[in-house]
């Protein structure tokens, strides 16, 4: 069967769906086909919440209405090969789909656990697959002892959700001195760990799991110090690997150092004006150092998708590269980070100046629902430009970090941020006198002088 479209997109998740919608907005007359493997697509960032708050994978789906309303033709099939010369995508189901422009958005797969015994039953990684996650949920519901390998933000979210409304033991095993350490400075990690502990999650740091024990099914794990922990379920959350299988076998250049599709700042693959890649499968370059980065986020994937769509029929603008904005919530505590932490900035070689501020999220602080919010900003000592920021507090942290991200993307100085005019309201944010971002910037500005 031969099908034809002006734009063909392979992948139906954050990057693919965003690219399709952005194409439709920009080119109302073009025919757009989106090819994806799955009938229904999970919200990837919502996966941890299936295990507590949502209670089912079926409550965590990207609505197809978004695509239908934008007149995107969806083909549920696996793209098997791209013929670059004939400009055709061949699918497992025997379809040949001709394209004028092609966007590859095949995402990433979880890293397999490099631990003896990881093939045993009830040892899971985080697959974006409804049936797999339903089985995992059923086992989590039955389990008394759950061990989570990796205390990054996904591991921490899983731990919190697996504990929710259950009489079980949940333990995170993290190889670094703190959970969340790759994204946050120590004081924020410690705050998050305290919240996890208060909610009944046990944390073991500075340890790896060297063996998964049991017959057919897991029964325990052995730590690097020799201790054994009982485990009915093990959940591995140690990272992802870009899914470049299709691109690689179709002769598209894969950067061996990053195992991802090499793209330029317009999201074009090497040596082609007609093929683009975006999302987790495409190379990530640090905004700060210009070196490859291992930051795979939906926020980055969707930005790249919009850049790819913008440049399809002639270059419109270059992308930004990867800044890294992380947000998570554990219990009532939201913690978020953008750009470089103080530790990372110092490792890069910056001399840094720090500004910090704390305020209540509403004003006066006696208003119901008001809670303390802390902001830390990191500036370069030599020019006063902001490099990063971290926020902890209630849900307002999620948008405060986005303001900080905008400051970083616009290379704002401590002086400029300290005179930033914000909107405030007693029920919605901190007092204008104490507004955290401005006060933290003013503190840093004074230190810089
Ligand atoms: C548990 C979890 C929580 C997360 N939380 C956050 C968060 O809070 N914030 C954040 O910014 N990021 C978060 N992330 C990261 C984020 O989910 C990813 O960066 C994002 O999903 C990347 O989107 P993508 O479209 O590039 O890839 P994917 O989501 O991996 O999607 C790839 C798509 O391509 C399809 N596909 C692959 N190969 C083929 C083929 N040959 N033919 C047809 N279709 C194909 C797949 O079926 C899928 O539809 C989280 C990730 C996970 C796993």
PDB file of N, CA and C and ligand atoms in Angstrom, residues 10-16 35-38 44-45 47-48 77-79 105-108 126 128 153-154 158 243 246 278-280 296-299 301 327, ligand 1:
ATOM      1  N   UNK A  10       7.920  10.093  12.562  1.00  0.00           N
ATOM      2  CA  UNK A  10       7.981   8.744  13.155  1.00  0.00           C
ATOM      3  C   UNK A  10       8.141   8.904  14.660  1.00  0.00           C
ATOM      4  N   UNK A  11       7.130   8.480  15.411  1.00  0.00           N
ATOM      5  CA  UNK A  11       7.125   8.633  16.876  1.00  0.00           C
ATOM      6  C   UNK A  11       5.919   9.453  17.291  1.00  0.00           C
ATOM      7  N   UNK A  12       5.240   8.969  18.341  1.00  0.00           N
ATOM      8  CA  UNK A  12       3.967   9.615  18.693  1.00  0.00           C
ATOM      9  C   UNK A  12       3.916  10.157  20.097  1.00  0.00           C
ATOM     10  N   UNK A  13       5.096  10.355  20.715  1.00  0.00           N
ATOM     11  CA  UNK A  13       5.091  10.806  22.104  1.00  0.00           C
ATOM     12  C   UNK A  13       5.379  12.316  22.153  1.00  0.00           C
ATOM     13  N   UNK A  14       6.079  12.756  23.190  1.00  0.00           N
ATOM     14  CA  UNK A  14       6.274  14.204  23.401  1.00  0.00           C
ATOM     15  C   UNK A  14       6.811  14.889  22.140  1.00  0.00           C
ATOM     16  N   UNK A  15       7.890  14.358  21.574  1.00  0.00           N
ATOM     17  CA  UNK A  15       8.506  15.021  20.413  1.00  0.00           C
ATOM     18  C   UNK A  15       7.644  14.865  19.163  1.00  0.00           C
ATOM     19  N   UNK A  16       7.213  13.629  18.881  1.00  0.00           N
ATOM     20  CA  UNK A  16       6.463  13.383  17.641  1.00  0.00           C
ATOM     21  C   UNK A  16       5.148  14.153  17.603  1.00  0.00           C
ATOM     22  N   UNK A  35       3.491   8.308  12.257  1.00  0.00           N
ATOM     23  CA  UNK A  35       3.577   6.844  12.392  1.00  0.00           C
ATOM     24  C   UNK A  35       4.049   6.533  13.796  1.00  0.00           C
ATOM     25  N   UNK A  36       3.325   5.701  14.490  1.00  0.00           N
ATOM     26  CA  UNK A  36       3.774   5.337  15.843  1.00  0.00           C
ATOM     27  C   UNK A  36       3.460   3.871  16.097  1.00  0.00           C
ATOM     28  N   UNK A  37       4.232   3.297  17.021  1.00  0.00           N
ATOM     29  CA  UNK A  37       4.089   1.860  17.279  1.00  0.00           C
ATOM     30  C   UNK A  37       2.803   1.539  18.017  1.00  0.00           C
ATOM     31  N   UNK A  38       2.437   2.407  18.958  1.00  0.00           N
ATOM     32  CA  UNK A  38       1.382   2.021  19.891  1.00  0.00           C
ATOM     33  C   UNK A  38       0.028   2.636  19.571  1.00  0.00           C
ATOM     34  N   UNK A  44       4.665  10.056  29.229  1.00  0.00           N
ATOM     35  CA  UNK A  44       5.836   9.429  29.869  1.00  0.00           C
ATOM     36  C   UNK A  44       6.096   9.974  31.271  1.00  0.00           C
ATOM     37  N   UNK A  45       5.960  11.289  31.426  1.00  0.00           N
ATOM     38  CA  UNK A  45       6.270  11.894  32.730  1.00  0.00           C
ATOM     39  C   UNK A  45       5.239  11.522  33.792  1.00  0.00           C
ATOM     40  N   UNK A  47       4.129   8.446  34.232  1.00  0.00           N
ATOM     41  CA  UNK A  47       4.215   7.004  34.547  1.00  0.00           C
ATOM     42  C   UNK A  47       4.330   6.727  36.058  1.00  0.00           C
ATOM     43  N   UNK A  48       5.167   7.462  36.817  1.00  0.00           N
ATOM     44  CA  UNK A  48       5.253   7.133  38.252  1.00  0.00           C
ATOM     45  C   UNK A  48       3.890   7.229  38.955  1.00  0.00           C
ATOM     46  N   UNK A  77       1.782   1.645  13.369  1.00  0.00           N
ATOM     47  CA  UNK A  77       2.633   0.649  12.701  1.00  0.00           C
ATOM     48  C   UNK A  77       4.074   0.959  13.113  1.00  0.00           C
ATOM     49  N   UNK A  78       4.959   0.004  12.902  1.00  0.00           N
ATOM     50  CA  UNK A  78       6.368   0.251  13.228  1.00  0.00           C
ATOM     51  C   UNK A  78       7.135   0.578  11.953  1.00  0.00           C
ATOM     52  N   UNK A  79       7.814   1.729  11.956  1.00  0.00           N
ATOM     53  CA  UNK A  79       8.650   2.067  10.799  1.00  0.00           C
ATOM     54  C   UNK A  79       9.864   1.147  10.835  1.00  0.00           C
ATOM     55  N   UNK A 105      11.444  10.828  15.504  1.00  0.00           N
ATOM     56  CA  UNK A 105      11.254  11.144  16.938  1.00  0.00           C
ATOM     57  C   UNK A 105      11.013   9.832  17.685  1.00  0.00           C
ATOM     58  N   UNK A 106      11.996   8.929  17.556  1.00  0.00           N
ATOM     59  CA  UNK A 106      11.812   7.571  18.074  1.00  0.00           C
ATOM     60  C   UNK A 106      12.177   7.413  19.550  1.00  0.00           C
ATOM     61  N   UNK A 107      12.600   8.487  20.206  1.00  0.00           N
ATOM     62  CA  UNK A 107      12.705   8.482  21.665  1.00  0.00           C
ATOM     63  C   UNK A 107      13.834   7.673  22.248  1.00  0.00           C
ATOM     64  N   UNK A 108      13.567   7.098  23.416  1.00  0.00           N
ATOM     65  CA  UNK A 108      14.604   6.361  24.152  1.00  0.00           C
ATOM     66  C   UNK A 108      13.973   5.169  24.852  1.00  0.00           C
ATOM     67  N   UNK A 126      11.676   0.845  33.494  1.00  0.00           N
ATOM     68  CA  UNK A 126      10.491   1.687  33.262  1.00  0.00           C
ATOM     69  C   UNK A 126      10.212   1.777  31.761  1.00  0.00           C
ATOM     70  N   UNK A 128       7.820   2.289  28.507  1.00  0.00           N
ATOM     71  CA  UNK A 128       6.624   3.097  28.181  1.00  0.00           C
ATOM     72  C   UNK A 128       5.642   2.191  27.437  1.00  0.00           C
ATOM     73  N   UNK A 153      15.319  11.648  39.893  1.00  0.00           N
ATOM     74  CA  UNK A 153      13.970  12.135  40.155  1.00  0.00           C
ATOM     75  C   UNK A 153      12.905  11.096  39.811  1.00  0.00           C
ATOM     76  N   UNK A 154      13.158  10.231  38.827  1.00  0.00           N
ATOM     77  CA  UNK A 154      12.155   9.213  38.502  1.00  0.00           C
ATOM     78  C   UNK A 154      12.109   8.144  39.609  1.00  0.00           C
ATOM     79  N   UNK A 158       8.877   7.275  41.883  1.00  0.00           N
ATOM     80  CA  UNK A 158       8.374   5.902  41.989  1.00  0.00           C
ATOM     81  C   UNK A 158       8.263   5.478  43.453  1.00  0.00           C
ATOM     82  N   UNK A 243      16.839   5.598  21.276  1.00  0.00           N
ATOM     83  CA  UNK A 243      16.424   4.531  20.361  1.00  0.00           C
ATOM     84  C   UNK A 243      16.786   4.963  18.940  1.00  0.00           C
ATOM     85  N   UNK A 246      16.242   2.393  14.111  1.00  0.00           N
ATOM     86  CA  UNK A 246      15.708   2.674  12.769  1.00  0.00           C
ATOM     87  C   UNK A 246      16.649   3.615  11.997  1.00  0.00           C
ATOM     88  N   UNK A 278      14.427  14.780  16.452  1.00  0.00           N
ATOM     89  CA  UNK A 278      14.206  15.572  17.670  1.00  0.00           C
ATOM     90  C   UNK A 278      13.805  14.645  18.816  1.00  0.00           C
ATOM     91  N   UNK A 279      13.892  15.164  20.028  1.00  0.00           N
ATOM     92  CA  UNK A 279      13.523  14.375  21.210  1.00  0.00           C
ATOM     93  C   UNK A 279      14.671  13.497  21.675  1.00  0.00           C
ATOM     94  N   UNK A 280      14.337  12.495  22.475  1.00  0.00           N
ATOM     95  CA  UNK A 280      15.372  11.694  23.143  1.00  0.00           C
ATOM     96  C   UNK A 280      16.320  10.977  22.180  1.00  0.00           C
ATOM     97  N   UNK A 296      17.857  14.032  29.170  1.00  0.00           N
ATOM     98  CA  UNK A 296      16.725  13.702  28.307  1.00  0.00           C
ATOM     99  C   UNK A 296      15.449  14.115  29.012  1.00  0.00           C
ATOM    100  N   UNK A 297      14.813  15.149  28.490  1.00  0.00           N
ATOM    101  CA  UNK A 297      13.615  15.690  29.136  1.00  0.00           C
ATOM    102  C   UNK A 297      12.555  15.992  28.094  1.00  0.00           C
ATOM    103  N   UNK A 298      11.295  15.902  28.532  1.00  0.00           N
ATOM    104  CA  UNK A 298      10.188  16.208  27.625  1.00  0.00           C
ATOM    105  C   UNK A 298      10.224  17.683  27.220  1.00  0.00           C
ATOM    106  N   UNK A 299      10.657  18.542  28.144  1.00  0.00           N
ATOM    107  CA  UNK A 299      10.698  19.971  27.818  1.00  0.00           C
ATOM    108  C   UNK A 299      11.693  20.232  26.685  1.00  0.00           C
ATOM    109  N   UNK A 301      12.664  17.861  24.489  1.00  0.00           N
ATOM    110  CA  UNK A 301      12.135  17.146  23.309  1.00  0.00           C
ATOM    111  C   UNK A 301      11.121  18.005  22.562  1.00  0.00           C
ATOM    112  N   UNK A 327      11.870  19.333  37.393  1.00  0.00           N
ATOM    113  CA  UNK A 327      10.896  19.628  38.442  1.00  0.00           C
ATOM    114  C   UNK A 327      10.376  18.305  38.969  1.00  0.00           C
TER     115      UNK A 327
HETATM  116  C1  LIG B   1       9.012   7.783  34.220  1.00  0.00           C
HETATM  117  C2  LIG B   1       9.461   9.006  33.480  1.00  0.00           C
HETATM  118  C3  LIG B   1       9.212  10.255  34.015  1.00  0.00           C
HETATM  119  C4  LIG B   1       9.642  11.401  33.342  1.00  0.00           C
HETATM  120  N1  LIG B   1       9.368  12.623  33.885  1.00  0.00           N
HETATM  121  C5  LIG B   1       9.709  13.737  33.214  1.00  0.00           C
HETATM  122  C6  LIG B   1       9.337  15.029  33.696  1.00  0.00           C
HETATM  123  O1  LIG B   1       8.719  15.159  34.769  1.00  0.00           O
HETATM  124  N2  LIG B   1       9.702  16.111  32.970  1.00  0.00           N
HETATM  125  C7  LIG B   1      10.380  16.009  31.791  1.00  0.00           C
HETATM  126  O2  LIG B   1      10.671  17.040  31.162  1.00  0.00           O
HETATM  127  N3  LIG B   1      10.755  14.793  31.315  1.00  0.00           N
HETATM  128  C8  LIG B   1      10.430  13.664  31.976  1.00  0.00           C
HETATM  129  N4  LIG B   1      10.769  12.433  31.483  1.00  0.00           N
HETATM  130  C9  LIG B   1      11.512  12.348  30.198  1.00  0.00           C
HETATM  131  C10 LIG B   1      10.541  12.423  29.032  1.00  0.00           C
HETATM  132  O3  LIG B   1       9.508  11.545  29.232  1.00  0.00           O
HETATM  133  C11 LIG B   1      11.244  12.152  27.721  1.00  0.00           C
HETATM  134  O4  LIG B   1      12.266  13.092  27.554  1.00  0.00           O
HETATM  135  C12 LIG B   1      10.248  12.241  26.574  1.00  0.00           C
HETATM  136  O5  LIG B   1       9.313  11.201  26.656  1.00  0.00           O
HETATM  137  C13 LIG B   1      10.943  12.177  25.233  1.00  0.00           C
HETATM  138  O6  LIG B   1       9.985  12.175  24.242  1.00  0.00           O
HETATM  139  P1  LIG B   1      10.247  11.519  22.825  1.00  0.00           P
HETATM  140  O7  LIG B   1       9.002  11.762  22.016  1.00  0.00           O
HETATM  141  O8  LIG B   1      11.542  11.978  22.286  1.00  0.00           O
HETATM  142  O9  LIG B   1      10.445   9.961  23.084  1.00  0.00           O
HETATM  143  P2  LIG B   1       9.521   8.807  23.679  1.00  0.00           P
HETATM  144  O10 LIG B   1       8.630   9.329  24.739  1.00  0.00           O
HETATM  145  O11 LIG B   1      10.451   7.691  24.005  1.00  0.00           O
HETATM  146  O12 LIG B   1       8.612   8.370  22.450  1.00  0.00           O
HETATM  147  C14 LIG B   1       9.111   7.716  21.300  1.00  0.00           C
HETATM  148  C15 LIG B   1       7.960   7.398  20.353  1.00  0.00           C
HETATM  149  O13 LIG B   1       8.489   6.824  19.161  1.00  0.00           O
HETATM  150  C16 LIG B   1       7.799   5.632  18.848  1.00  0.00           C
HETATM  151  N5  LIG B   1       8.677   4.786  18.031  1.00  0.00           N
HETATM  152  C17 LIG B   1       9.946   4.381  18.310  1.00  0.00           C
HETATM  153  N6  LIG B   1      10.442   3.663  17.274  1.00  0.00           N
HETATM  154  C18 LIG B   1       9.472   3.624  16.343  1.00  0.00           C
HETATM  155  C19 LIG B   1       9.372   3.024  15.057  1.00  0.00           C
HETATM  156  N7  LIG B   1      10.385   2.327  14.522  1.00  0.00           N
HETATM  157  N8  LIG B   1       8.212   3.155  14.374  1.00  0.00           N
HETATM  158  C20 LIG B   1       7.176   3.853  14.874  1.00  0.00           C
HETATM  159  N9  LIG B   1       7.219   4.442  16.094  1.00  0.00           N
HETATM  160  C21 LIG B   1       8.345   4.337  16.807  1.00  0.00           C
HETATM  161  C22 LIG B   1       7.441   5.078  20.209  1.00  0.00           C
HETATM  162  O14 LIG B   1       6.481   4.087  20.087  1.00  0.00           O
HETATM  163  C23 LIG B   1       6.969   6.386  20.892  1.00  0.00           C
HETATM  164  O15 LIG B   1       5.680   6.730  20.462  1.00  0.00           O
HETATM  165  C24 LIG B   1      10.347  11.275  32.126  1.00  0.00           C
HETATM  166  C25 LIG B   1      10.609  10.009  31.587  1.00  0.00           C
HETATM  167  C26 LIG B   1      10.148   8.881  32.232  1.00  0.00           C
HETATM  168  C27 LIG B   1      10.417   7.520  31.646  1.00  0.00           C
END
